[in-house]
Each structure stands twice: as C-alpha cells, then as structure tokens.
Coordinates of C-alpha atoms and ligand atoms in Angstrom, one line a residue:
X53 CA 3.5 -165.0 -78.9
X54 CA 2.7 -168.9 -79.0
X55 CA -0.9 -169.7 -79.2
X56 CA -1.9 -171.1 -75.5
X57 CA -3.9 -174.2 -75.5
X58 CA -6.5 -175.7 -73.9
X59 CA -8.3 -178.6 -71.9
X60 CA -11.6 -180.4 -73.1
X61 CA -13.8 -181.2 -70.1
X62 CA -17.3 -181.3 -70.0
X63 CA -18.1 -180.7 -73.7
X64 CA -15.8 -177.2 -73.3
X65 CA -12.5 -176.3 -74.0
X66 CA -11.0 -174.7 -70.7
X67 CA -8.0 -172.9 -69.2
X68 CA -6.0 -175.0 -66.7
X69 CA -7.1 -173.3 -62.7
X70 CA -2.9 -173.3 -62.1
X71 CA -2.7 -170.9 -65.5
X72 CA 0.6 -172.0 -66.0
X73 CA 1.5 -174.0 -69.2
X74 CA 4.0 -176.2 -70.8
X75 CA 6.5 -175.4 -74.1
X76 CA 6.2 -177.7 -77.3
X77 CA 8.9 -177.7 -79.4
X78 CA 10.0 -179.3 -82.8
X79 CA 12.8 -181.7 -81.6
X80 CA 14.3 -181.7 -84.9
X81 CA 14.9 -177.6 -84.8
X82 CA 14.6 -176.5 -81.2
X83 CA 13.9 -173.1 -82.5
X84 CA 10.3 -174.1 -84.0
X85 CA 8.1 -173.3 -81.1
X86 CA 4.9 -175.1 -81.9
X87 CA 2.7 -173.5 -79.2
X88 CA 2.0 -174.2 -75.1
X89 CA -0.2 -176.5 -73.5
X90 CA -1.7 -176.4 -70.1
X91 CA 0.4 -177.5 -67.0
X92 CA -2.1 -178.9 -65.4
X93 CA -3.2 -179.5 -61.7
X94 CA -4.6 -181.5 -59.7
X95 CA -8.1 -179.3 -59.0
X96 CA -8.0 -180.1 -63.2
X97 CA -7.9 -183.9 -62.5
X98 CA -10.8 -183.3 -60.3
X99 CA -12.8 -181.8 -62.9
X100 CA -12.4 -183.9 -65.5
X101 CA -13.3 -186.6 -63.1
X102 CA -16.7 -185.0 -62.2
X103 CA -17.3 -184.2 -65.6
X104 CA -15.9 -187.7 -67.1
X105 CA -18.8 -189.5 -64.5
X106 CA -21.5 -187.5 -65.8
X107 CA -20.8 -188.3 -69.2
X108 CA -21.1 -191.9 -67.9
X109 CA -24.0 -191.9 -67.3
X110 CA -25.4 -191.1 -70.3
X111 CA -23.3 -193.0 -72.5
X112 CA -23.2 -196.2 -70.7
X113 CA -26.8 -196.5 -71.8
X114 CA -26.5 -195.4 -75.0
X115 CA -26.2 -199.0 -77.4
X116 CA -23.5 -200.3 -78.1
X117 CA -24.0 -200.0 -82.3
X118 CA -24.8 -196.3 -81.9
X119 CA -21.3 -195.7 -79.9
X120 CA -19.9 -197.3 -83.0
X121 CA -21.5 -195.4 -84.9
X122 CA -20.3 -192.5 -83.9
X123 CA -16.5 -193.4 -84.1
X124 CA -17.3 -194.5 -87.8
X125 CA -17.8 -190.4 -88.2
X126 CA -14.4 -190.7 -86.3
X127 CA -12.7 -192.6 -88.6
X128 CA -14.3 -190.9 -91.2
X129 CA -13.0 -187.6 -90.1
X130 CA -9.2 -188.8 -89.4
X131 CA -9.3 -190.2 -93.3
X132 CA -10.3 -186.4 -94.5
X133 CA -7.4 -185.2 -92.2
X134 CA -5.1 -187.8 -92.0
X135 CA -2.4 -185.9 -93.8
X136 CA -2.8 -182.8 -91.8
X137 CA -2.8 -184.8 -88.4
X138 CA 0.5 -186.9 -90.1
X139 CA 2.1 -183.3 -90.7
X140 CA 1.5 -182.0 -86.9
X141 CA 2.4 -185.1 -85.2
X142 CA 5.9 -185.0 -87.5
X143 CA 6.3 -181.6 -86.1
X144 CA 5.9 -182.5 -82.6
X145 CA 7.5 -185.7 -82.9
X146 CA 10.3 -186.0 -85.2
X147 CA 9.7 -189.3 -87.3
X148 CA 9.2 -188.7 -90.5
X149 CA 6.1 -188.0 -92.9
X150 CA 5.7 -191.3 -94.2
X151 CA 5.8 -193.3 -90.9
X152 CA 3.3 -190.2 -89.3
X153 CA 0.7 -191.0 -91.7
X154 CA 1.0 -194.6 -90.9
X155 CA 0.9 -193.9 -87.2
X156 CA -2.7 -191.8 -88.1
X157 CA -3.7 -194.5 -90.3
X158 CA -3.2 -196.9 -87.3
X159 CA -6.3 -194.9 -85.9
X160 CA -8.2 -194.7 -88.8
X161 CA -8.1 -198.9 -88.4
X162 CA -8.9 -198.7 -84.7
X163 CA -12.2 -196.4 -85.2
X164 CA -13.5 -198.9 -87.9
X165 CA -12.9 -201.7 -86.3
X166 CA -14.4 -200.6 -82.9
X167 CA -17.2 -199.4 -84.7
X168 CA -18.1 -202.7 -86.3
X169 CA -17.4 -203.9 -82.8
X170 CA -20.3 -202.3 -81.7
X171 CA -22.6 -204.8 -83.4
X172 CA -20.7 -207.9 -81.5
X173 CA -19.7 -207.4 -78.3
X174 CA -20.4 -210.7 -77.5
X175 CA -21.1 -212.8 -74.5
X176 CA -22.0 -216.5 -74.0
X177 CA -25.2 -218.1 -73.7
X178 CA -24.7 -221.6 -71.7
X179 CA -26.9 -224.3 -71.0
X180 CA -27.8 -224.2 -66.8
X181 CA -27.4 -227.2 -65.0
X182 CA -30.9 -227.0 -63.7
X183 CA -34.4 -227.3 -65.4
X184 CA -36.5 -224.3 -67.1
X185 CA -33.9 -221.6 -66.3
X186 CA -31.4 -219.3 -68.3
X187 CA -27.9 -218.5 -68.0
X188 CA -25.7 -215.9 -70.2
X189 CA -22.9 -213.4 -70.0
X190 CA -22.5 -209.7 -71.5
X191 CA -20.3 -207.1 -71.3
X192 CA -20.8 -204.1 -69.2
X193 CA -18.6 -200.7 -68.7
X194 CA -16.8 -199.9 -65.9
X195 CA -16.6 -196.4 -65.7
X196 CA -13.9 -193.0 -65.7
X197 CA -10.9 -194.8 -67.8
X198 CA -7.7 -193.2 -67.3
X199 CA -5.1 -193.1 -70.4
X200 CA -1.5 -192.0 -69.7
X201 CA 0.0 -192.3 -73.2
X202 CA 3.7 -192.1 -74.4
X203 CA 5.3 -190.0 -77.1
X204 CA 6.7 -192.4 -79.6
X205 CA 2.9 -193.2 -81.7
X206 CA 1.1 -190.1 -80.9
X207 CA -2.1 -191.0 -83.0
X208 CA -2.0 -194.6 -82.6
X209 CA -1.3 -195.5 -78.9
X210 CA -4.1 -192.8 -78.0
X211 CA -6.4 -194.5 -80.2
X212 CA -5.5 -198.0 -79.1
X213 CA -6.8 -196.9 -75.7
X214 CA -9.6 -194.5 -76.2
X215 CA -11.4 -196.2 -79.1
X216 CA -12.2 -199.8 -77.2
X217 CA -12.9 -197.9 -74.2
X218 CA -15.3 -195.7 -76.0
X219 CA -17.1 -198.8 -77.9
X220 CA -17.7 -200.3 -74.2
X221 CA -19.2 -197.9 -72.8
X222 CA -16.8 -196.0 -70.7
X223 CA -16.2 -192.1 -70.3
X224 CA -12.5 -191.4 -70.5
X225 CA -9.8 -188.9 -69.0
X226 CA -6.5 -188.5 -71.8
X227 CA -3.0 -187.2 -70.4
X228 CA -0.9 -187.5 -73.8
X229 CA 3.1 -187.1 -73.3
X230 CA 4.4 -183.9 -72.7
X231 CA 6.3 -184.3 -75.7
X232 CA 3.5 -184.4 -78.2
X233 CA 0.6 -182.8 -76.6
X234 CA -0.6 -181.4 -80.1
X235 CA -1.8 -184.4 -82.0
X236 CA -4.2 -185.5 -79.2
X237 CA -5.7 -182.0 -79.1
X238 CA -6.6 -182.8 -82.9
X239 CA -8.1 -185.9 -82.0
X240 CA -10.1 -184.8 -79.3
X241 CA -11.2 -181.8 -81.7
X242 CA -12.3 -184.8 -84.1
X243 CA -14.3 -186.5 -81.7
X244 CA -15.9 -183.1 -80.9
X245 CA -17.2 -182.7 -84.3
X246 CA -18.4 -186.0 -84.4
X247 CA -20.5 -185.4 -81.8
X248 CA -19.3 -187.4 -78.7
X249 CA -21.8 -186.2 -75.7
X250 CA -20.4 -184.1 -73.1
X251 CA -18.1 -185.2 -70.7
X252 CA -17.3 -188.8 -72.1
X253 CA -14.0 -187.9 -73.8
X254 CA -11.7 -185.4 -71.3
X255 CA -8.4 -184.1 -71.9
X256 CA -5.9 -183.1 -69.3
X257 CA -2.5 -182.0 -70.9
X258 CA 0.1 -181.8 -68.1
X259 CA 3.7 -183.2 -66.7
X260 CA 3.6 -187.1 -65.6
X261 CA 4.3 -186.5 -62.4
X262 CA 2.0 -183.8 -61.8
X263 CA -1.1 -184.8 -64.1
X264 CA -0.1 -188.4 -65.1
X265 CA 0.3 -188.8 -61.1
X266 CA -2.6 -187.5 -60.2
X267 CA -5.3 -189.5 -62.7
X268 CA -3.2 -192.6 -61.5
X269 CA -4.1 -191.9 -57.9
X270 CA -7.6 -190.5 -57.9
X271 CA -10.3 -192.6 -56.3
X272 CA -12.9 -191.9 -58.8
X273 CA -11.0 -193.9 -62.2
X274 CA -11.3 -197.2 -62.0
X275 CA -9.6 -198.3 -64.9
X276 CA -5.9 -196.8 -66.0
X277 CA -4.2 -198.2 -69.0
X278 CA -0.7 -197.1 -69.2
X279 CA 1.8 -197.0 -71.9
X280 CA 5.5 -195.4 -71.2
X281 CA 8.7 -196.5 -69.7
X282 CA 9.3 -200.0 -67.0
X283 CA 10.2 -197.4 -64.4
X284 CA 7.1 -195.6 -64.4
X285 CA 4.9 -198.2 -65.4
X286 CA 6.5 -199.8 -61.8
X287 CA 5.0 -196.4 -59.7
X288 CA 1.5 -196.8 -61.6
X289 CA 1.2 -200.7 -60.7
X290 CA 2.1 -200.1 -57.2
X291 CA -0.7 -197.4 -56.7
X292 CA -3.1 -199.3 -58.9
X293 CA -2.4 -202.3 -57.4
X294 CA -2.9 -200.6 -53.4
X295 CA -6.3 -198.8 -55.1
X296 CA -7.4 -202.2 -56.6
X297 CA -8.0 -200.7 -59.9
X298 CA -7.6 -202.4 -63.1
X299 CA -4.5 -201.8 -65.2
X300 CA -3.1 -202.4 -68.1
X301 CA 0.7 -201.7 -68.6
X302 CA 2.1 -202.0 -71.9
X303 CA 6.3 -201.2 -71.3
X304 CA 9.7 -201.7 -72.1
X305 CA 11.1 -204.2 -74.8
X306 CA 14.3 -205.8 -76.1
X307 CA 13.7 -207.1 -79.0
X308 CA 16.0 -209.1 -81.1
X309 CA 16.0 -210.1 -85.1
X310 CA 17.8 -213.3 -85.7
X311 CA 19.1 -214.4 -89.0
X312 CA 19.6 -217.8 -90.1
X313 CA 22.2 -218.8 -92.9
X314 CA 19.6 -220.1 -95.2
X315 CA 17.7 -216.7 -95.0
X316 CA 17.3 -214.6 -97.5
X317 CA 19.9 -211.9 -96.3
X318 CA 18.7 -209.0 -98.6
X319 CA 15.1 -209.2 -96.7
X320 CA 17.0 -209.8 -93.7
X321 CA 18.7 -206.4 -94.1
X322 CA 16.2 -204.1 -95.4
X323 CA 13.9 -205.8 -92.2
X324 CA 17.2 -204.8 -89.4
X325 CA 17.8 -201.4 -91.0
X326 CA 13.8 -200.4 -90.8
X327 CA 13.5 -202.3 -87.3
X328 CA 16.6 -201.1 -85.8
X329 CA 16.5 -197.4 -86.8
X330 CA 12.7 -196.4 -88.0
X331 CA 11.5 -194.2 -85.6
X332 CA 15.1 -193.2 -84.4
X333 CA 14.6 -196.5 -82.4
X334 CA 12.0 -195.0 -80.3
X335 CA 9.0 -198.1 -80.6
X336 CA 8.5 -200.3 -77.9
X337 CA 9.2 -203.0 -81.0
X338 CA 12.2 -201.7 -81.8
X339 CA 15.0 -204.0 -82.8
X340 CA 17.5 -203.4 -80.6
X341 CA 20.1 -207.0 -80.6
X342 CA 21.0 -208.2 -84.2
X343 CA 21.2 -212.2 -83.6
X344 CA 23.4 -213.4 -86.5
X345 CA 24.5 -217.2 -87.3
X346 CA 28.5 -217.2 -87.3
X347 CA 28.2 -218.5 -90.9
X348 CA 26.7 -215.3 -92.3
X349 CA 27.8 -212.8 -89.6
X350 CA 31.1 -211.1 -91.0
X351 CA 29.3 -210.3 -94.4
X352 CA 25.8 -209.5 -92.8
X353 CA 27.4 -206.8 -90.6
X354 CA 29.8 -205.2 -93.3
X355 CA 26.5 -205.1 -95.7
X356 CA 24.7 -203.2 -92.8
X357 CA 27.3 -201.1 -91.6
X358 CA 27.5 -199.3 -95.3
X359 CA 24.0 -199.4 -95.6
X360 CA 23.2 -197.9 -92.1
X361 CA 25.8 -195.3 -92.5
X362 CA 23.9 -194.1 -96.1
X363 CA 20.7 -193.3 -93.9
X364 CA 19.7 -189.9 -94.2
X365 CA 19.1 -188.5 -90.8
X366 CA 17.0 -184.9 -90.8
X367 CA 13.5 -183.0 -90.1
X368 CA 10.8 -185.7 -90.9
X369 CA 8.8 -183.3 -93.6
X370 CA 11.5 -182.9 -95.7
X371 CA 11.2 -185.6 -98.7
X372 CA 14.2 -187.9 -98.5
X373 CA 14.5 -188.2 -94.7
X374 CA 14.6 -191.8 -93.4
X375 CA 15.7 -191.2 -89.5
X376 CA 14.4 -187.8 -87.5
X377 CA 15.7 -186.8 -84.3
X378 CA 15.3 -188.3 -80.4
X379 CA 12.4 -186.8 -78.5
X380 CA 14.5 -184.2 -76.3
X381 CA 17.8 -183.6 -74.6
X382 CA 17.0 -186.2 -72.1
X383 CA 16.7 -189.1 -74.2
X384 CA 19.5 -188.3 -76.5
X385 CA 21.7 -187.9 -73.2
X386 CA 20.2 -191.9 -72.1
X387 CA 21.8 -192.7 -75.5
X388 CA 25.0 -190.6 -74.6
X389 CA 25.2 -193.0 -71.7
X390 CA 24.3 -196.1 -73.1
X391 CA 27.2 -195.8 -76.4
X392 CA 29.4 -194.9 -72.8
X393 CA 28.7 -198.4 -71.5
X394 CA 29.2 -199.8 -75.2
X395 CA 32.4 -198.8 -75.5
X396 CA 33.3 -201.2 -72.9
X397 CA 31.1 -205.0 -73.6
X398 CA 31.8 -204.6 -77.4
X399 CA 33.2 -202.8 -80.9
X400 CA 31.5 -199.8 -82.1
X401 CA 31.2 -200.7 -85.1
X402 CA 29.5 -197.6 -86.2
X403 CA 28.0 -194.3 -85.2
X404 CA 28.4 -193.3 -81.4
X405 CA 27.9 -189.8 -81.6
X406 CA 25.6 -186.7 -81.7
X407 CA 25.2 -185.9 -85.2
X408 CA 25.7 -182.1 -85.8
X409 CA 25.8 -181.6 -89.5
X410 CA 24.5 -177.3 -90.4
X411 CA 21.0 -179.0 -90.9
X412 CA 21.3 -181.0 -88.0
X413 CA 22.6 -179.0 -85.2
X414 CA 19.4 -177.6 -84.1
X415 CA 17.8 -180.7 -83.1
X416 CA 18.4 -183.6 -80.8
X417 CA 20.2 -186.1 -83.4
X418 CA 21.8 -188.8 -83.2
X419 CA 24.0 -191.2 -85.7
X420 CA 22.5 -194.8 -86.5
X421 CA 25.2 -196.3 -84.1
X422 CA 25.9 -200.5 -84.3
X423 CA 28.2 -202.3 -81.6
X424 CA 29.1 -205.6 -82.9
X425 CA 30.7 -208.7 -80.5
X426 CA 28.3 -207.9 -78.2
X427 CA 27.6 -210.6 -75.1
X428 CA 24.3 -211.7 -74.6
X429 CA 24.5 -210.7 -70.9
X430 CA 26.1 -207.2 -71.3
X431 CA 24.0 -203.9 -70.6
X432 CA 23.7 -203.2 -74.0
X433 CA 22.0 -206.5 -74.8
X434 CA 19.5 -206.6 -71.9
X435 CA 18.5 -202.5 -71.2
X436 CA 16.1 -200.6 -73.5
X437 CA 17.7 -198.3 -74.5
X438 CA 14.9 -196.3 -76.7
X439 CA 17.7 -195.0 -79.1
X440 CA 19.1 -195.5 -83.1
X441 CA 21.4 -198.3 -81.0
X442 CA 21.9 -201.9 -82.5
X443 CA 24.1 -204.3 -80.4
X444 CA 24.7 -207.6 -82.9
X445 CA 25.6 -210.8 -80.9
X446 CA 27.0 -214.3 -82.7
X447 CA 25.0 -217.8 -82.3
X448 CA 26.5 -221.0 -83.8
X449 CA 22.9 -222.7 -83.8
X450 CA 19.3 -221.9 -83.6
X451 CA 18.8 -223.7 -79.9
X452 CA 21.7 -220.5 -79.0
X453 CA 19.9 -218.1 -80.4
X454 CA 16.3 -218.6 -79.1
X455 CA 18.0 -218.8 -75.5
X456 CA 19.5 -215.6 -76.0
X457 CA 16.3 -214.1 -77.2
X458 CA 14.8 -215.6 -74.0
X459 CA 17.1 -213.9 -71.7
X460 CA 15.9 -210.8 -70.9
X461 CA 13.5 -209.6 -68.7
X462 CA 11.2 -208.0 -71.4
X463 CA 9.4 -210.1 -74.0
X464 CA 7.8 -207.8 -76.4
X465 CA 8.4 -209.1 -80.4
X466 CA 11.0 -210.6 -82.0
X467 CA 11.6 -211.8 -85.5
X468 CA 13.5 -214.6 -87.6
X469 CA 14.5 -215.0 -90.8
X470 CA 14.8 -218.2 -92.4
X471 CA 13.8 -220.7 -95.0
X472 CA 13.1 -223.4 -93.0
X473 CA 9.7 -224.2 -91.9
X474 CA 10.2 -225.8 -89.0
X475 CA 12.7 -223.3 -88.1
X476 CA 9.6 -221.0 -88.4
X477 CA 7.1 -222.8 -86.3
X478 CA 9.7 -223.6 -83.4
X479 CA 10.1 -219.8 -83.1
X480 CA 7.2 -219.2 -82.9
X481 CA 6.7 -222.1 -80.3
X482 CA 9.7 -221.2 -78.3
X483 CA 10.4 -217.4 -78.2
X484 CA 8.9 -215.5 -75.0
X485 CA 7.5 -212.8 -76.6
X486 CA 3.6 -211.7 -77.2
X487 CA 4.7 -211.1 -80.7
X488 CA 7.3 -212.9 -83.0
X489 CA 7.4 -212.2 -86.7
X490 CA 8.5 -214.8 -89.7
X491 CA 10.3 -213.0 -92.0
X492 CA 9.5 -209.7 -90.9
X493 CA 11.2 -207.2 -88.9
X494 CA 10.1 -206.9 -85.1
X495 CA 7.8 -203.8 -86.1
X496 CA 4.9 -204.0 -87.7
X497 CA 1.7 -204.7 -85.1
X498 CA -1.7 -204.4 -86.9
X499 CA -4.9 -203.2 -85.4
X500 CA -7.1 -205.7 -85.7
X501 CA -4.7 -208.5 -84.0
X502 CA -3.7 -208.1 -80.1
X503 CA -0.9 -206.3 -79.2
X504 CA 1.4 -206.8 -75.8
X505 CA 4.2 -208.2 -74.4
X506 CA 5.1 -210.9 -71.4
X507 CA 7.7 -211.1 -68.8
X508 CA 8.4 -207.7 -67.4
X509 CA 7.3 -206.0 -70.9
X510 CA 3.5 -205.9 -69.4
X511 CA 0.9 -207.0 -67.0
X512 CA -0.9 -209.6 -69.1
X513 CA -3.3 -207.8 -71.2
X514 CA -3.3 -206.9 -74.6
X515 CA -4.0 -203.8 -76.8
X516 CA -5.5 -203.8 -80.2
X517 CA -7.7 -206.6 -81.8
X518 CA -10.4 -208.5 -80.2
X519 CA -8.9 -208.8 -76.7
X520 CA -8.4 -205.0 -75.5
X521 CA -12.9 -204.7 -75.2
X522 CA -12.4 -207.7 -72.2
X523 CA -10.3 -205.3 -70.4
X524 CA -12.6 -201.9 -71.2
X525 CA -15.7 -204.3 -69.8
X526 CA -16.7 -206.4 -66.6
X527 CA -18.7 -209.6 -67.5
X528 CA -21.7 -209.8 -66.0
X529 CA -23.4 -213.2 -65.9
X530 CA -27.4 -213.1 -65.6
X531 CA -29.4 -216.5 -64.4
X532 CA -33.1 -216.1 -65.5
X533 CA -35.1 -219.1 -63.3
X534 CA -38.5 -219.6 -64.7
X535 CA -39.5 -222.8 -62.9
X536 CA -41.6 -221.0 -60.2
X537 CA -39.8 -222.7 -57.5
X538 CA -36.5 -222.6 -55.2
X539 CA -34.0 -225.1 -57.2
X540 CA -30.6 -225.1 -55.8
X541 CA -27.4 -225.5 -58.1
X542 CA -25.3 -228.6 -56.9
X543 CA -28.0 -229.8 -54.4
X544 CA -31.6 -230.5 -55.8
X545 CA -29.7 -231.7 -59.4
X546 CA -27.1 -234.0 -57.9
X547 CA -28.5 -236.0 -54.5
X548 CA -25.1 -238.1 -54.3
X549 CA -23.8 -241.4 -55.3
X550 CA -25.9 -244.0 -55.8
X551 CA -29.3 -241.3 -54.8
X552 CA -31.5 -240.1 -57.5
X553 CA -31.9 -236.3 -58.1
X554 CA -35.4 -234.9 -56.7
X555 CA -35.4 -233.2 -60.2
X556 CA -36.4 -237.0 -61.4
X557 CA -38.4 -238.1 -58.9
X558 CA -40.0 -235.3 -59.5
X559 CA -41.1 -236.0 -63.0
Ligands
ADP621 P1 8.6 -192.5 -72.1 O1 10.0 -192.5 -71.7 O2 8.3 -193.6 -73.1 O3 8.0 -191.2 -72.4 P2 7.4 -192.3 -69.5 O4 7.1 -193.5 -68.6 O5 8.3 -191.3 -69.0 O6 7.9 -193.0 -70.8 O7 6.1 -191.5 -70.0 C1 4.9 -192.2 -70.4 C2 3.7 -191.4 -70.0 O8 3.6 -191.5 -68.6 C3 3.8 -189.9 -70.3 O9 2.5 -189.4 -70.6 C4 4.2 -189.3 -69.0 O10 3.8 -187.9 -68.8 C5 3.5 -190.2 -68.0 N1 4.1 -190.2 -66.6 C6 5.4 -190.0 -66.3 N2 5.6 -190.1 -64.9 C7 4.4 -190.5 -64.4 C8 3.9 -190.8 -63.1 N3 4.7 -190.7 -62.1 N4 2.6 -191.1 -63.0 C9 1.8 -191.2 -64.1 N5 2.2 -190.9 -65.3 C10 3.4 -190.6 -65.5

C-alpha cells in the first residue's frame, strides 16, 4: 500500500476532512507508484486560511533580517539535500537528473538572495515640499498569499513565489500541481526544520479545480500569484479581478530562436536542440519556432534533424538520458493533436509519433518531432503547444524575422544569434518579449534578474530578482510634520502667481 500524505497547516501535518486522495505516478513508467496526496476540499481551504492569518500576525512583525535569516537555514538545508530533492522531483516529473538539480539549485539562489533581501528592503526618503516635516516610503505585507504553481519546475517556481513572499512579511497558502505534489511536501518539510512559526507556510495538495479554485476565490487571500496554462490563468484573472485582489499571472509562451548567417551555427545548434527539446519542451521558455535566414536554412535544418534524432529519450535517473517523458496522457495527447494540425501548414521533417521503444512504452513519450516550411501565421507557429515540437520558419532579412517574432500573442523570451552588434542591440530594442537572449538559447532565466513575459504571456509583473518583493508588499508612505502648526501642501507653500508664499512672509 502507497504511503498516504499529508497537509501542513498550522505548524501540523493533517489528513484532508474529504479523506479522499490523489495518485502520483512516475510518468516515465506508469507502473512506479510514488505514493497519494490529499484531494483536498474546500473546508481544507478554510483552514489553512485561518491558520495562514494567525501566522500573520506574528510574522509580519517579526524584522525583516530575521525572516531572512531564517530562509538562509533554508537555503542551507536545500544545499545538504539538493541531490535527494533533484532525485524525487525526477521521479515525479520526468526531466532528467541533471536539469532536476538545477531546478533545486534555482531555489537554493532564491533563499540566499531573499535572505540578503532582508537587510534592504528599501523605500525612499524624499524631501517634503513644506518646512520642518518628513516624508518616506517602506514596504509593508499584505497578508494570506495564495500560490497555485505548475508542474514543469517543481523546486523552482514554488520557490520563486514563496521565498519573496516570505521575506515581506506574508503568511502563505501552497497548491503545487497535481502532477508533482512530492517535491513541495520536501520543501515545506525543509522550512519546518528550519523553524518557520506556525501557520505562516500552509500546504494544500489538491485538483485545480477543486483546491486551486477554491484559494483563488476565498475572500480571506488577498494576493494569488499564478503560474500554469493562458486558459486557466484567464478563470483566475476574472475572479481576481471581480474580488480586487492582487495577481500576478506568469503564462503561456512562443518563443522563437533566430539565426543569422553570420552566427556561429555550431552554438546556434547546441542552443535550439537544448531550447527546443530540454525539458521534453515543457518550460514556459521553451523554443518552440526555429527562425532561420534562407542563406543558412537548408544546412542548419539537415544538421539538426540528425542531431535531434541522436537524442536519447528515457527515465531521467538513468545516466545518458537527455529528453524524459510528457507529464501524463493528457499532455502527450495535446501533442498528438498539435503534430495532427502539423501535418497540414508544413513538412514533418522529423518525429511525429509516440515513442514506444521496450524501455519506453511504459511512460508517456514522445519523439523530438521538427516541422520545417512552417508559416508564421499557421497554428503551429502561434499555439503553445508545451511539447518536444519545433516548427522552423524562413526569413530573408532581420526586419522579417523580428516581425515574426512579434506576431504572436505571447511574449515570453526569445533569442538571436549573431555576430553583429548592432544586430544584437536592435533585438534587444525591438523584440516584445520580457526576456531576449544574445547568443543564448531562449532558456536560461536566473534568479537574481526579473523574470516575466508581456502581451498575453502575463499581467505585468515580474518573478525573480529585485522586482517580485514590490508585488509581495504595499508601499506605505509616512509624512512626519514637526512644525507645530497646520501647513497645507499646495496651499500655504505656493500663494499663486505673482503672490508670495505665507511660508516667507512668515520668516
Ligand atoms: P499546466 O498545463 O501548466 O499544468 P494548468 O493551468 O493546468 O497548467 O495548471 C497550473 C496550476 O493551476 C496547477 O496547480 C493546477 O492544479 C491549477 N489549476 C488548474 N485549474 C485551476 C482553476 N480553475 N483554478 C485555480 N487553479 C487551477
């Protein structure tokens, strides 16, 4: 019998009140059962939320460098177990060993820089218009934070989110995905140890509709920050935006690498073949359109094809891997699908097809698959598709190619290659995404630098580096008046034209 897992509210580890739970399975071998987590309720939701304000209260006046002190012994703890945590989440999640540990290493970051981030936290100090009085702004919490997280970064996402909203101040309610409920339950076991007060950190495993749903609409969080799919990220903003709560989306992406002829096509490669199909294709950075300059296209995509084909696809722990499996049936069906519509708007050039071999066939895999003449405008080229899928399109110059990077409706990251400088700077100037890379592949976001997406990829806010704590925080402003009399701003310093203040006459 599976071991049955639990929620953490209050400081305790509790059953869920429906008693029902949820299956996690290995998605590269179906037959792995890795245990059962809690289906969760709605009377669980309530809970947490009681417990979650409590905790509030005592940790929104607890300073600012002692909360970061405290996820120092976070980060401290993740570093002992980072290889452990990396093993589970590979189990859970499919990607392989090496790219696990850098998805826990991604948290390590995020606990050392919040903690430092304890001893800034910085607001403003500003001259006042007015004589012998003080003006400044700080930071304060908010409150219950909910975080609905996806599958795809099980360590990192979670941390991106919990971490800043720890630092600030805030108590906070966790729904990981359904998919990868185990990793979180490790993290929130770390922050145990360490010592986080009752209450403040709450985990609610559950379904998205059920759990996700109900943090989303419950009265008492005022702040959700949601990662996961356009669709659903459109039923959380509506709600939010009826409840007036603050959100932050972080969604879909269609992110394209584009080649230049004067690139350096061996980078160039290696950067598609990492962006394209790391992670099975499952990152919100994903490369999913291949841009390449007629002059260079015809040998760039025979070079990938053989390459691509040579990936090793299997069960992330073992050694040589390089691509795991999707996340479950449903997403490897979405892929089905998409190759479907493929087949129609341009040339598969490779791939297409569940991949079955004996080691494979237990798991939801699925061959590196590349469509080649490709229009910018087809479904392939504009829907995320969250799959090993690469559509490559043709450009004749670089003006075409950063207006078919520009015409979609997400605008995470995209990347250029090149050897021209000013090639490199217009990109960066001219590409509607929150991230472009120079030389890179479109993977690759670091912690300490902000992390998001315009157009339809978010709602304007950013995860990671220094901006995430201005969305985990209100800013207060304070006026401190020390001239023992009524002075009123825009009146008794400014008379009108051609009048003299009463401030002077005064004096
Ligand atoms: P993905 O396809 O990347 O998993 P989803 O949007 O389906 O994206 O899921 C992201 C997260 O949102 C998961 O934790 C999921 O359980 C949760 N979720 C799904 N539906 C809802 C919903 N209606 N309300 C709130 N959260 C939801």
């Amino acid at each position: 019998m599976a071991d049955k897992h639990k929620n953490f509210i209050g400081g305790e580890w509790v059953k869920p009140t429906t008693g029902e739970y949820f299956e996690n399975r290995n998605p590269a071998k179906q037959s792995d059962l890795i245990g059962l987590w809690p289906r969760s309720g709605r009377d669980d939701v309530d809970r947490a939320v009681e417990a979650a304000r409590r905790g509030y209260e005592t940790w929104r006046r607890t300073p600012a460098p002692e909360r970061g002190a405290l996820l120092k012994t976070v980060g401290d703890l993740l570093t002992a177990r980072k290889d452990e945590i990396a093993r589970a989440a590979t189990r859970e999640m499919g990607k392989t060993l090496q790219e696990t540990r850098g998805d826990v290493q991604e948290g390590i970051d995020t606990a050392y820089y919040a903690a430092t981030e304890g001893r800034r936290l910085f607001g403003h100090t500003v001259p006042s218009e007015l004589r012998d009085k003080w003006a400044m702004s700080f930071r304060r919490p908010i409150g219950v934070c909910g975080l609905i997280t996806p599958f795809n970064f099980p360590m990192a996402i979670p941390t991106w989110k919990m971490f800043p909203a720890l630092l600030c101040g805030n108590s906070v309610i966790i729904k990981p995905a359904e998919d990868v409920p185990h990793t979180v339950t490790l993290l929130v076991e770390i922050l145990e140890e360490a010592g986080i007060p009752r209450g403040v950190v709450n985990l609610v495993h559950g379904l998205g509709e059920e759990v996700g749903a109900a943090i989303v609409e419950h009265p008492g969080i005022p702040v959700i920050s949601f990662t996961g799919s356009t669709e659903t990220g459109r039923i959380v903003g509506r709600i939010c935006g009826e409840m007036h709560k603050r959100l932050s989306l972080e969604m879909g992406g269609k992110n394209a690498q584009i080649v230049m002829p004067d690139a350096d096509l061996d980078l160039a490669l290696e950067g598609v073949l990492w962006g394209a199909f790391g992670t099975t294709g499952q990152r919100c950075t994903a490369t999913s359109r291949l841009l390449l300059h007629e002059d260079i296209h015809d040998e760039f995509v025979d070079r990938l094809r053989k390459q691509a084909k040579g990936l090793k696809l299997g069960y992330g722990l073992d050694g040589d891997v390089e691509v795991g499996p999707l996340i479950n049936e449903a997403s490897r069906e979405k892929v089905e699908q998409y190759v479907e519509i493929g087949q129609g708007e341009g040339d598969l050039a490779l791939g297409g097809e569940r991949a079955t071999g004996r080691a494979l066939k237990d798991g939801f895999f699925f061959e590196p698959t590349i469509f080649t003449d490709v229009q910018p405008g087809s479904r392939i080229a504009t829907e995320e598709i969250f799959g090993p899928v690469l559509s490559v399109i043709r450009f004749g110059d670089v003006d075409e190619a950063f207006r078919i990077n520009n015409e979609v409706k997400y605008g995470l990251s995209s990347s250029v290659y090149t050897r021209d400088v000013n090639v490199s700077f217009r990109a960066l100037q001219e590409l509607d995404n929150g991230i472009t890379y120079v030389n890179a592949p479109t993977i690759g976001a670091e912690a300490h630098l902000p992390f998001g997406g315009v157009k339809q990829t978010g709602n304007g806010h950013r995860e990671g580096g220094w901006e995430v704590y201005e969305f985990y925080s209100e800013t207060k402003v304070g006026y401190l008046d020390y001239s023992g009399r009524l002075q009123r701003a825009q009146i008794d310093n400014y008379a009108g034209p051609g009048q003299e203040p009463e401030e002077a006459e005064r004096l």
